[in-house]
Amino acid sequence: MDKIMPNRLDRGFFQHQQEFEEKALEVLRSGWYVLGKEVENFEKEFAAYLGAKHCVGVASGLDALWIAFRILGIGSGDEVIVQGNTYIASVMGITINGATPVFVEPDEYFNIDAEKIEEKITGRTKAVLVVHLYGQASNMKPIVDVCRKYNLRLVEDCAQSHGAKFDGQMTGTFGDIGCFSFYPSKNLGAFGDAGAIVTKDDRIAEDVRVFRNYGSEKRYYNKVVGTNSRLDEMQAGFLRVRLQYLDELAREKRATCEKYLDRMHNEKIMLPKIREGATHIWHQFVVRTEKRDELIRYLDEKGIGTIIHYPIPPHLSEAYQYLNLQEGSLPITEKYAKTVLSLPLYNGMTEEEQDIVINAINDF
Ligand SMILES: *Cc1c(COP(=O)(O)O)cnc(C)c1O
């Protein structure tokens, strides 16, 4: 038996190989490669899937984030509230514009603790960035309320939550802007870099559309100093293929995780919890254990690979030394960084592979 990898992108390709290959040829033969009909159609289809008014494709999830804050006019001197335990890209989306991240501790579902937002609000706070981490929707009701009460912008980082809902509403549609990544390992993954923003605001959608293409509304007429963050036809075409199967792919992953939750029993290992009213699309299956180093070594010896999402919280990373936040400033975030471990999970995972992971966890 081959080693079981934490993720297997090849399996996802082979699940719909013929359609991906046909789409690749169609785009190659079309003679049009960047911002064309595949992108337009993907934008329409993804907006419809989410129940969002507009979707604008960009080049990556990070671009979606920083362009979102740029278009909202949030930058130097402004503060943005974000959870401490996130992928560093969420934070870079804030700091690229010169704004300051203000970190809030997570709840037991790995998402921002909505009760702890209000105490972090100052006169400089302009927005809350909610990250639906690992695929589970955050506790949106109190978050929307606090943003309303203090007149704050609400931006959602949905890089890990394509199709996850809170109270029946899609993540990405609660706030001013929803930011998506379609990096290959995401639940809706391309075969290269890709991203998008969604919004109900006509003006924001139009501003992002102009900004992503050198600030030009019409070719060679530049309205603002923009950037090059265009989505290409090949990636948009692949995303259209995969979007048709997104619910099916989510069901498959959910079945695997339900089996994990049902059959894994080990008092040294805490299994992930699901919030009432939230759906989880299982970007990652993240357990917690005080014996993480031993567990990693033990699973590796059994031919099972794992990953830590994420070993160093952004506030302690070298990149953010300038924020002057010491170890101990976010105890829950730091504890999660020391104890979380993502077990193998991917579309196209065999029953045999799942059983090997379950048995290994139970025998540890
Ligand atoms: C992947 C990811 C991003 C960044 O997306 P890219 O497409 O890699 O730029 C941002 N936030 C979170 C939570 C992510 O997981």
mmCIF file of C-alpha atoms and ligand atoms in Angstrom:
data_model
loop_
_atom_site.group_PDB
_atom_site.id
_atom_site.type_symbol
_atom_site.label_atom_id
_atom_site.label_comp_id
_atom_site.label_asym_id
_atom_site.label_seq_id
_atom_site.Cartn_x
_atom_site.Cartn_y
_atom_site.Cartn_z
ATOM 1 C CA MET A 1 0.000 0.000 0.000
ATOM 2 C CA ASP A 2 1.300 3.463 -0.932
ATOM 3 C CA LYS A 3 1.707 6.041 1.756
ATOM 4 C CA ILE A 4 -1.560 7.840 2.460
ATOM 5 C CA MET A 5 -0.933 11.506 1.740
ATOM 6 C CA PRO A 6 -2.748 14.335 3.566
ATOM 7 C CA ASN A 7 -4.219 15.385 0.229
ATOM 8 C CA ARG A 8 -4.320 13.896 -3.271
ATOM 9 C CA LEU A 9 -5.063 16.452 -5.976
ATOM 10 C CA ASP A 10 -4.540 13.864 -8.708
ATOM 11 C CA ARG A 11 -7.567 11.912 -7.474
ATOM 12 C CA GLY A 12 -9.746 14.980 -7.951
ATOM 13 C CA PHE A 13 -8.482 15.357 -11.495
ATOM 14 C CA PHE A 14 -9.123 11.736 -12.410
ATOM 15 C CA GLN A 15 -12.685 11.914 -11.042
ATOM 16 C CA HIS A 16 -13.586 14.190 -13.991
ATOM 17 C CA GLN A 17 -10.610 13.668 -16.260
ATOM 18 C CA GLN A 18 -12.422 13.649 -19.571
ATOM 19 C CA GLU A 19 -14.305 16.879 -18.915
ATOM 20 C CA PHE A 20 -11.191 18.693 -17.731
ATOM 21 C CA GLU A 21 -9.243 17.541 -20.759
ATOM 22 C CA GLU A 22 -12.017 18.514 -23.152
ATOM 23 C CA LYS A 23 -12.271 21.942 -21.535
ATOM 24 C CA ALA A 24 -8.506 22.440 -21.801
ATOM 25 C CA LEU A 25 -8.603 21.693 -25.520
ATOM 26 C CA GLU A 26 -11.643 23.905 -26.020
ATOM 27 C CA VAL A 27 -9.864 26.859 -24.389
ATOM 28 C CA LEU A 28 -6.565 26.203 -26.175
ATOM 29 C CA ARG A 29 -8.324 26.099 -29.534
ATOM 30 C CA SER A 30 -10.468 29.163 -28.830
ATOM 31 C CA GLY A 31 -7.656 31.659 -29.318
ATOM 32 C CA TRP A 32 -8.791 33.675 -26.242
ATOM 33 C CA TYR A 33 -6.939 33.105 -22.982
ATOM 34 C CA VAL A 34 -7.507 35.817 -20.371
ATOM 35 C CA LEU A 35 -10.821 37.389 -19.253
ATOM 36 C CA GLY A 36 -13.199 35.950 -21.803
ATOM 37 C CA LYS A 37 -16.372 33.940 -22.006
ATOM 38 C CA GLU A 38 -15.224 31.203 -19.609
ATOM 39 C CA VAL A 39 -14.528 33.842 -16.966
ATOM 40 C CA GLU A 40 -17.841 35.615 -17.600
ATOM 41 C CA ASN A 41 -19.762 32.368 -17.414
ATOM 42 C CA PHE A 42 -17.944 31.221 -14.315
ATOM 43 C CA GLU A 43 -18.675 34.532 -12.615
ATOM 44 C CA LYS A 44 -22.373 34.180 -13.408
ATOM 45 C CA GLU A 45 -22.545 30.541 -12.390
ATOM 46 C CA PHE A 46 -20.650 30.976 -9.134
ATOM 47 C CA ALA A 47 -22.723 34.035 -8.172
ATOM 48 C CA ALA A 48 -25.890 32.011 -8.848
ATOM 49 C CA TYR A 49 -24.575 29.079 -6.818
ATOM 50 C CA LEU A 50 -23.958 31.349 -3.826
ATOM 51 C CA GLY A 51 -27.031 33.498 -4.213
ATOM 52 C CA ALA A 52 -24.744 36.520 -4.591
ATOM 53 C CA LYS A 53 -25.543 39.408 -6.914
ATOM 54 C CA HIS A 54 -22.051 39.769 -8.397
ATOM 55 C CA CYS A 55 -18.920 37.677 -8.710
ATOM 56 C CA VAL A 56 -15.682 39.102 -10.114
ATOM 57 C CA GLY A 57 -12.807 36.744 -10.851
ATOM 58 C CA VAL A 58 -9.281 37.679 -9.770
ATOM 59 C CA ALA A 59 -5.915 35.938 -9.831
ATOM 60 C CA SER A 60 -5.794 34.487 -6.296
ATOM 61 C CA GLY A 61 -7.397 34.409 -2.873
ATOM 62 C CA LEU A 62 -4.848 36.851 -1.509
ATOM 63 C CA ASP A 63 -5.641 39.265 -4.325
ATOM 64 C CA ALA A 64 -9.354 38.953 -3.539
ATOM 65 C CA LEU A 65 -8.599 39.950 0.068
ATOM 66 C CA TRP A 66 -6.292 42.912 -0.457
ATOM 67 C CA ILE A 67 -8.318 44.239 -3.380
ATOM 68 C CA ALA A 68 -11.452 44.000 -1.204
ATOM 69 C CA PHE A 69 -9.896 46.181 1.501
ATOM 70 C CA ARG A 70 -8.421 48.541 -1.099
ATOM 71 C CA ILE A 71 -11.798 49.073 -2.744
ATOM 72 C CA LEU A 72 -13.417 49.632 0.666
ATOM 73 C CA GLY A 73 -10.827 52.341 1.272
ATOM 74 C CA ILE A 74 -9.301 50.634 4.304
ATOM 75 C CA GLY A 75 -5.584 51.272 4.746
ATOM 76 C CA SER A 76 -2.999 53.126 6.779
ATOM 77 C CA GLY A 77 -4.240 54.161 10.231
ATOM 78 C CA ASP A 78 -7.208 51.780 10.101
ATOM 79 C CA GLU A 79 -7.706 48.625 12.138
ATOM 80 C CA VAL A 80 -9.287 45.397 10.961
ATOM 81 C CA ILE A 81 -10.430 42.736 13.417
ATOM 82 C CA VAL A 82 -9.529 39.152 12.475
ATOM 83 C CA GLN A 83 -9.126 35.863 14.305
ATOM 84 C CA GLY A 84 -5.641 34.964 15.513
ATOM 85 C CA ASN A 85 -5.700 31.405 14.176
ATOM 86 C CA THR A 86 -5.853 31.814 10.451
ATOM 87 C CA TYR A 87 -3.732 31.258 7.405
ATOM 88 C CA ILE A 88 -1.352 34.180 7.134
ATOM 89 C CA ALA A 89 -2.876 35.282 3.805
ATOM 90 C CA SER A 90 -5.936 36.602 5.687
ATOM 91 C CA VAL A 91 -3.660 38.929 7.620
ATOM 92 C CA MET A 92 -1.602 39.927 4.577
ATOM 93 C CA GLY A 93 -4.827 40.941 2.853
ATOM 94 C CA ILE A 94 -5.148 43.542 5.613
ATOM 95 C CA THR A 95 -1.529 44.642 5.948
ATOM 96 C CA ILE A 96 -0.724 44.953 2.225
ATOM 97 C CA ASN A 97 -2.943 48.034 2.335
ATOM 98 C CA GLY A 98 -1.136 49.390 5.386
ATOM 99 C CA ALA A 99 -3.988 48.641 7.798
ATOM 100 C CA THR A 100 -3.344 47.025 11.187
ATOM 101 C CA PRO A 101 -4.749 43.600 12.110
ATOM 102 C CA VAL A 102 -6.289 43.346 15.575
ATOM 103 C CA PHE A 103 -6.487 39.729 16.622
ATOM 104 C CA VAL A 104 -9.365 38.035 18.402
ATOM 105 C CA GLU A 105 -9.222 34.567 19.945
ATOM 106 C CA PRO A 106 -11.095 31.660 18.292
ATOM 107 C CA ASP A 107 -14.020 29.690 19.683
ATOM 108 C CA GLU A 108 -14.109 25.911 20.092
ATOM 109 C CA TYR A 109 -15.049 25.547 16.400
ATOM 110 C CA PHE A 110 -11.780 27.212 15.288
ATOM 111 C CA ASN A 111 -13.654 30.325 14.115
ATOM 112 C CA ILE A 112 -13.606 33.851 15.526
ATOM 113 C CA ASP A 113 -15.160 34.057 18.991
ATOM 114 C CA ALA A 114 -18.016 36.450 18.241
ATOM 115 C CA GLU A 115 -18.326 37.387 21.925
ATOM 116 C CA LYS A 116 -14.800 38.782 21.935
ATOM 117 C CA ILE A 117 -15.098 41.162 18.988
ATOM 118 C CA GLU A 118 -16.738 44.110 20.710
ATOM 119 C CA GLU A 119 -13.984 44.553 23.314
ATOM 120 C CA LYS A 120 -11.430 45.007 20.503
ATOM 121 C CA ILE A 121 -13.287 47.812 18.739
ATOM 122 C CA THR A 122 -11.585 51.232 18.875
ATOM 123 C CA GLY A 123 -12.104 54.547 17.089
ATOM 124 C CA ARG A 124 -9.836 53.260 14.313
ATOM 125 C CA THR A 125 -11.685 49.984 13.681
ATOM 126 C CA LYS A 126 -13.048 49.928 10.140
ATOM 127 C CA ALA A 127 -13.872 46.304 9.442
ATOM 128 C CA VAL A 128 -14.152 42.724 10.634
ATOM 129 C CA LEU A 129 -12.610 39.980 8.520
ATOM 130 C CA VAL A 130 -14.320 36.676 9.246
ATOM 131 C CA VAL A 131 -12.491 33.496 8.211
ATOM 132 C CA HIS A 132 -14.643 30.386 7.868
ATOM 133 C CA LEU A 133 -11.724 28.202 8.825
ATOM 134 C CA TYR A 134 -11.355 24.561 7.796
ATOM 135 C CA GLY A 135 -14.712 24.686 5.980
ATOM 136 C CA GLN A 136 -17.096 25.499 8.807
ATOM 137 C CA ALA A 137 -19.263 28.622 8.743
ATOM 138 C CA SER A 138 -18.618 31.120 11.538
ATOM 139 C CA ASN A 139 -21.235 32.269 14.036
ATOM 140 C CA MET A 140 -22.601 34.946 11.711
ATOM 141 C CA LYS A 141 -25.618 36.292 13.604
ATOM 142 C CA PRO A 142 -23.709 38.080 16.419
ATOM 143 C CA ILE A 143 -20.953 39.091 13.989
ATOM 144 C CA VAL A 144 -23.403 40.781 11.620
ATOM 145 C CA ASP A 145 -25.052 42.467 14.624
ATOM 146 C CA VAL A 146 -21.823 43.891 16.026
ATOM 147 C CA CYS A 147 -20.780 45.174 12.585
ATOM 148 C CA ARG A 148 -24.139 46.909 12.243
ATOM 149 C CA LYS A 149 -23.994 48.375 15.729
ATOM 150 C CA TYR A 150 -20.559 49.963 15.145
ATOM 151 C CA ASN A 151 -21.003 50.638 11.438
ATOM 152 C CA LEU A 152 -18.109 48.362 10.463
ATOM 153 C CA ARG A 153 -17.489 46.778 7.101
ATOM 154 C CA LEU A 154 -17.776 43.003 7.056
ATOM 155 C CA VAL A 155 -15.468 41.012 4.787
ATOM 156 C CA GLU A 156 -15.500 37.211 4.642
ATOM 157 C CA ASP A 157 -12.482 35.047 3.856
ATOM 158 C CA CYS A 158 -14.162 32.075 2.188
ATOM 159 C CA ALA A 159 -10.981 30.465 0.856
ATOM 160 C CA GLN A 160 -11.906 27.323 2.813
ATOM 161 C CA SER A 161 -15.704 27.520 2.821
ATOM 162 C CA HIS A 162 -17.117 27.180 -0.727
ATOM 163 C CA GLY A 163 -20.734 26.178 -0.202
ATOM 164 C CA ALA A 164 -20.722 26.289 3.623
ATOM 165 C CA LYS A 165 -23.808 27.921 5.104
ATOM 166 C CA PHE A 166 -24.897 29.565 8.331
ATOM 167 C CA ASP A 167 -28.638 29.385 9.010
ATOM 168 C CA GLY A 168 -29.135 28.356 5.397
ATOM 169 C CA GLN A 169 -27.274 31.339 3.936
ATOM 170 C CA MET A 170 -24.062 30.887 1.964
ATOM 171 C CA THR A 171 -20.815 32.125 3.439
ATOM 172 C CA GLY A 172 -19.548 35.024 1.373
ATOM 173 C CA THR A 173 -22.973 36.687 1.172
ATOM 174 C CA PHE A 174 -23.310 38.051 4.716
ATOM 175 C CA GLY A 175 -21.077 41.066 4.468
ATOM 176 C CA ASP A 176 -19.893 43.714 2.035
ATOM 177 C CA ILE A 177 -17.493 41.405 0.216
ATOM 178 C CA GLY A 178 -16.824 37.656 0.192
ATOM 179 C CA CYS A 179 -13.318 36.600 -0.876
ATOM 180 C CA PHE A 180 -12.650 33.227 -2.438
ATOM 181 C CA SER A 181 -9.520 31.309 -3.367
ATOM 182 C CA PHE A 182 -9.562 28.509 -5.918
ATOM 183 C CA TYR A 183 -6.016 27.347 -5.217
ATOM 184 C CA PRO A 184 -5.817 23.676 -6.274
ATOM 185 C CA SER A 185 -6.158 22.269 -2.747
ATOM 186 C CA LYS A 186 -9.335 24.226 -1.904
ATOM 187 C CA ASN A 187 -12.745 22.551 -2.023
ATOM 188 C CA LEU A 188 -13.454 24.329 -5.304
ATOM 189 C CA GLY A 189 -9.983 24.100 -6.758
ATOM 190 C CA ALA A 190 -8.510 25.141 -10.094
ATOM 191 C CA PHE A 191 -5.303 23.730 -11.629
ATOM 192 C CA GLY A 192 -3.312 26.840 -10.873
ATOM 193 C CA ASP A 193 -3.983 30.081 -9.008
ATOM 194 C CA ALA A 194 -7.417 31.700 -9.124
ATOM 195 C CA GLY A 195 -9.732 33.700 -6.881
ATOM 196 C CA ALA A 196 -12.881 35.819 -6.839
ATOM 197 C CA ILE A 197 -14.795 38.376 -4.862
ATOM 198 C CA VAL A 198 -18.570 38.317 -4.476
ATOM 199 C CA THR A 199 -20.763 41.218 -3.429
ATOM 200 C CA LYS A 200 -24.311 42.502 -3.541
ATOM 201 C CA ASP A 201 -23.060 46.060 -4.123
ATOM 202 C CA ASP A 202 -23.082 47.144 -7.807
ATOM 203 C CA ARG A 203 -20.483 49.833 -7.197
ATOM 204 C CA ILE A 204 -18.017 47.526 -5.417
ATOM 205 C CA ALA A 205 -18.356 44.920 -8.177
ATOM 206 C CA GLU A 206 -17.680 47.524 -10.851
ATOM 207 C CA ASP A 207 -14.717 48.981 -8.933
ATOM 208 C CA VAL A 208 -13.117 45.547 -8.549
ATOM 209 C CA ARG A 209 -13.741 44.779 -12.221
ATOM 210 C CA VAL A 210 -11.892 47.945 -13.223
ATOM 211 C CA PHE A 211 -9.162 47.632 -10.570
ATOM 212 C CA ARG A 212 -8.184 44.055 -11.497
ATOM 213 C CA ASN A 213 -7.352 45.095 -15.059
ATOM 214 C CA TYR A 214 -4.945 48.032 -14.603
ATOM 215 C CA GLY A 215 -7.810 50.277 -13.604
ATOM 216 C CA SER A 216 -9.115 50.343 -17.135
ATOM 217 C CA GLU A 217 -12.784 50.435 -17.908
ATOM 218 C CA LYS A 218 -12.212 50.450 -21.614
ATOM 219 C CA ARG A 219 -8.974 49.277 -23.175
ATOM 220 C CA TYR A 220 -6.217 51.905 -22.756
ATOM 221 C CA TYR A 221 -8.481 54.308 -20.849
ATOM 222 C CA ASN A 222 -7.316 54.040 -17.250
ATOM 223 C CA LYS A 223 -9.575 55.385 -14.571
ATOM 224 C CA VAL A 224 -7.545 54.495 -11.479
ATOM 225 C CA VAL A 225 -4.133 53.012 -10.653
ATOM 226 C CA GLY A 226 -5.127 49.370 -10.524
ATOM 227 C CA THR A 227 -3.314 46.087 -10.691
ATOM 228 C CA ASN A 228 -3.066 43.024 -12.866
ATOM 229 C CA SER A 229 -5.186 40.402 -11.161
ATOM 230 C CA ARG A 230 -7.034 38.789 -14.025
ATOM 231 C CA LEU A 231 -8.495 35.323 -14.091
ATOM 232 C CA ASP A 232 -7.503 33.264 -17.104
ATOM 233 C CA GLU A 233 -9.828 31.304 -19.336
ATOM 234 C CA MET A 234 -8.234 27.937 -18.646
ATOM 235 C CA GLN A 235 -8.709 28.171 -14.867
ATOM 236 C CA ALA A 236 -12.221 29.607 -15.220
ATOM 237 C CA GLY A 237 -13.106 26.764 -17.591
ATOM 238 C CA PHE A 238 -11.819 24.150 -15.139
ATOM 239 C CA LEU A 239 -13.724 25.839 -12.318
ATOM 240 C CA ARG A 240 -16.948 25.691 -14.339
ATOM 241 C CA VAL A 241 -16.470 21.946 -14.751
ATOM 242 C CA ARG A 242 -15.803 21.440 -11.064
ATOM 243 C CA LEU A 243 -18.573 23.782 -9.875
ATOM 244 C CA GLN A 244 -21.141 21.437 -11.438
ATOM 245 C CA TYR A 245 -19.943 18.725 -9.062
ATOM 246 C CA LEU A 246 -19.245 20.862 -6.010
ATOM 247 C CA ASP A 247 -22.228 19.641 -3.983
ATOM 248 C CA GLU A 248 -21.485 16.050 -4.893
ATOM 249 C CA LEU A 249 -17.820 16.485 -3.951
ATOM 250 C CA ALA A 250 -18.890 18.046 -0.645
ATOM 251 C CA ARG A 251 -21.219 15.111 0.063
ATOM 252 C CA GLU A 252 -18.405 12.674 -0.560
ATOM 253 C CA LYS A 253 -16.078 14.494 1.859
ATOM 254 C CA ARG A 254 -18.847 14.824 4.420
ATOM 255 C CA ALA A 255 -19.454 11.068 4.299
ATOM 256 C CA THR A 256 -15.754 10.457 4.968
ATOM 257 C CA CYS A 257 -15.764 12.888 7.913
ATOM 258 C CA GLU A 258 -18.966 11.442 9.364
ATOM 259 C CA LYS A 259 -17.297 8.061 9.277
ATOM 260 C CA TYR A 260 -14.219 9.542 10.991
ATOM 261 C CA LEU A 261 -16.397 11.169 13.676
ATOM 262 C CA ASP A 262 -18.425 8.025 14.168
ATOM 263 C CA ARG A 263 -15.604 5.529 14.315
ATOM 264 C CA MET A 264 -12.633 7.379 15.792
ATOM 265 C CA HIS A 265 -12.363 6.872 19.523
ATOM 266 C CA ASN A 266 -9.231 7.851 21.363
ATOM 267 C CA GLU A 267 -9.263 9.853 24.569
ATOM 268 C CA LYS A 268 -5.927 11.469 23.675
ATOM 269 C CA ILE A 269 -7.449 12.984 20.530
ATOM 270 C CA MET A 270 -10.183 15.636 20.357
ATOM 271 C CA LEU A 271 -12.335 15.413 17.261
ATOM 272 C CA PRO A 272 -13.703 18.530 15.502
ATOM 273 C CA LYS A 273 -17.113 19.869 16.553
ATOM 274 C CA ILE A 274 -19.907 21.216 14.390
ATOM 275 C CA ARG A 275 -21.772 24.348 15.404
ATOM 276 C CA GLU A 276 -25.535 24.286 15.527
ATOM 277 C CA GLY A 277 -26.891 26.116 12.472
ATOM 278 C CA ALA A 278 -23.570 25.922 10.611
ATOM 279 C CA THR A 279 -22.670 23.611 7.793
ATOM 280 C CA HIS A 280 -19.170 22.252 7.475
ATOM 281 C CA ILE A 281 -17.816 21.514 4.019
ATOM 282 C CA TRP A 282 -14.730 19.849 5.498
ATOM 283 C CA HIS A 283 -11.859 21.635 3.855
ATOM 284 C CA GLN A 284 -9.789 19.956 6.564
ATOM 285 C CA PHE A 285 -10.500 17.381 9.262
ATOM 286 C CA VAL A 286 -8.636 18.911 12.184
ATOM 287 C CA VAL A 287 -8.103 17.089 15.469
ATOM 288 C CA ARG A 288 -6.359 18.362 18.581
ATOM 289 C CA THR A 289 -3.957 16.483 20.824
ATOM 290 C CA GLU A 290 -1.393 17.319 23.508
ATOM 291 C CA LYS A 291 0.677 14.463 22.070
ATOM 292 C CA ARG A 292 0.981 15.891 18.588
ATOM 293 C CA ASP A 293 4.668 15.152 17.928
ATOM 294 C CA GLU A 294 4.193 11.523 18.959
ATOM 295 C CA LEU A 295 1.023 11.211 16.888
ATOM 296 C CA ILE A 296 2.705 12.633 13.785
ATOM 297 C CA ARG A 297 5.624 10.226 14.159
ATOM 298 C CA TYR A 298 3.368 7.257 14.872
ATOM 299 C CA LEU A 299 1.123 7.936 11.860
ATOM 300 C CA ASP A 300 4.146 8.510 9.636
ATOM 301 C CA GLU A 301 5.550 5.100 10.622
ATOM 302 C CA LYS A 302 2.215 3.605 9.593
ATOM 303 C CA GLY A 303 2.471 5.330 6.202
ATOM 304 C CA ILE A 304 -0.013 8.101 6.995
ATOM 305 C CA GLY A 305 0.950 11.706 6.243
ATOM 306 C CA THR A 306 -0.495 14.669 8.140
ATOM 307 C CA ILE A 307 -0.178 18.477 8.031
ATOM 308 C CA ILE A 308 -0.385 21.183 10.668
ATOM 309 C CA HIS A 309 -2.725 24.062 9.759
ATOM 310 C CA TYR A 310 -0.966 26.176 11.047
ATOM 311 C CA PRO A 311 2.129 25.705 13.206
ATOM 312 C CA ILE A 312 2.948 29.409 13.700
ATOM 313 C CA PRO A 313 0.084 31.845 14.259
ATOM 314 C CA PRO A 314 0.466 35.040 12.188
ATOM 315 C CA HIS A 315 1.115 37.261 15.227
ATOM 316 C CA LEU A 316 4.199 35.193 16.111
ATOM 317 C CA SER A 317 5.529 34.833 12.573
ATOM 318 C CA GLU A 318 8.724 36.602 11.600
ATOM 319 C CA ALA A 319 6.759 38.624 9.045
ATOM 320 C CA TYR A 320 4.701 40.282 11.800
ATOM 321 C CA GLN A 321 7.405 40.964 14.379
ATOM 322 C CA TYR A 322 6.717 44.650 13.776
ATOM 323 C CA LEU A 323 3.325 44.306 15.454
ATOM 324 C CA ASN A 324 5.234 43.605 18.694
ATOM 325 C CA LEU A 325 2.890 40.891 19.897
ATOM 326 C CA GLN A 326 4.599 38.529 22.317
ATOM 327 C CA GLU A 327 4.093 34.854 22.914
ATOM 328 C CA GLY A 328 1.248 34.554 25.435
ATOM 329 C CA SER A 329 -0.733 37.454 23.963
ATOM 330 C CA LEU A 330 -3.264 35.070 22.350
ATOM 331 C CA PRO A 331 -3.256 31.936 24.533
ATOM 332 C CA ILE A 332 -6.076 30.034 22.788
ATOM 333 C CA THR A 333 -4.695 30.765 19.324
ATOM 334 C CA GLU A 334 -1.250 29.661 20.465
ATOM 335 C CA LYS A 335 -2.593 26.514 22.096
ATOM 336 C CA TYR A 336 -4.367 25.569 18.870
ATOM 337 C CA ALA A 337 -1.149 26.143 16.919
ATOM 338 C CA LYS A 338 0.618 23.683 19.233
ATOM 339 C CA THR A 339 -2.094 20.996 19.212
ATOM 340 C CA VAL A 340 -3.954 20.938 15.863
ATOM 341 C CA LEU A 341 -3.344 18.274 13.243
ATOM 342 C CA SER A 342 -5.089 17.707 9.898
ATOM 343 C CA LEU A 343 -5.713 14.076 9.001
ATOM 344 C CA PRO A 344 -5.773 12.794 5.397
ATOM 345 C CA LEU A 345 -8.928 13.903 3.586
ATOM 346 C CA TYR A 346 -9.644 14.296 -0.105
ATOM 347 C CA ASN A 347 -12.115 13.523 -2.831
ATOM 348 C CA GLY A 348 -11.468 10.112 -4.287
ATOM 349 C CA MET A 349 -10.222 8.694 -0.967
ATOM 350 C CA THR A 350 -10.876 4.946 -0.871
ATOM 351 C CA GLU A 351 -12.735 3.127 1.921
ATOM 352 C CA GLU A 352 -9.543 1.182 2.556
ATOM 353 C CA GLU A 353 -7.555 4.384 3.034
ATOM 354 C CA GLN A 354 -10.213 5.756 5.388
ATOM 355 C CA ASP A 355 -10.185 2.551 7.442
ATOM 356 C CA ILE A 356 -6.398 2.625 7.739
ATOM 357 C CA VAL A 357 -6.544 6.185 9.117
ATOM 358 C CA ILE A 358 -9.395 5.344 11.527
ATOM 359 C CA ASN A 359 -7.692 2.204 12.846
ATOM 360 C CA ALA A 360 -4.369 3.990 13.287
ATOM 361 C CA ILE A 361 -6.036 6.787 15.288
ATOM 362 C CA ASN A 362 -7.836 4.258 17.473
ATOM 363 C CA ASP A 363 -4.650 2.251 18.088
ATOM 364 C CA PHE A 364 -2.549 5.274 19.055
HETATM 365 C C1 LIG B 1 -5.704 29.673 0.734
HETATM 366 C C2 LIG B 1 -6.133 30.754 1.623
HETATM 367 C C3 LIG B 1 -5.978 32.107 1.278
HETATM 368 C C4 LIG B 1 -5.198 32.575 0.106
HETATM 369 O O1 LIG B 1 -5.558 32.068 -1.116
HETATM 370 P P1 LIG B 1 -4.494 32.026 -2.322
HETATM 371 O O2 LIG B 1 -5.336 31.696 -3.490
HETATM 372 O O3 LIG B 1 -3.489 30.993 -1.967
HETATM 373 O O4 LIG B 1 -3.870 33.382 -2.426
HETATM 374 C C5 LIG B 1 -6.512 33.057 2.120
HETATM 375 N N1 LIG B 1 -7.132 32.721 3.256
HETATM 376 C C6 LIG B 1 -7.277 31.443 3.635
HETATM 377 C C7 LIG B 1 -8.019 31.148 4.900
HETATM 378 C C8 LIG B 1 -6.775 30.416 2.841
HETATM 379 O O5 LIG B 1 -6.917 29.149 3.232
#
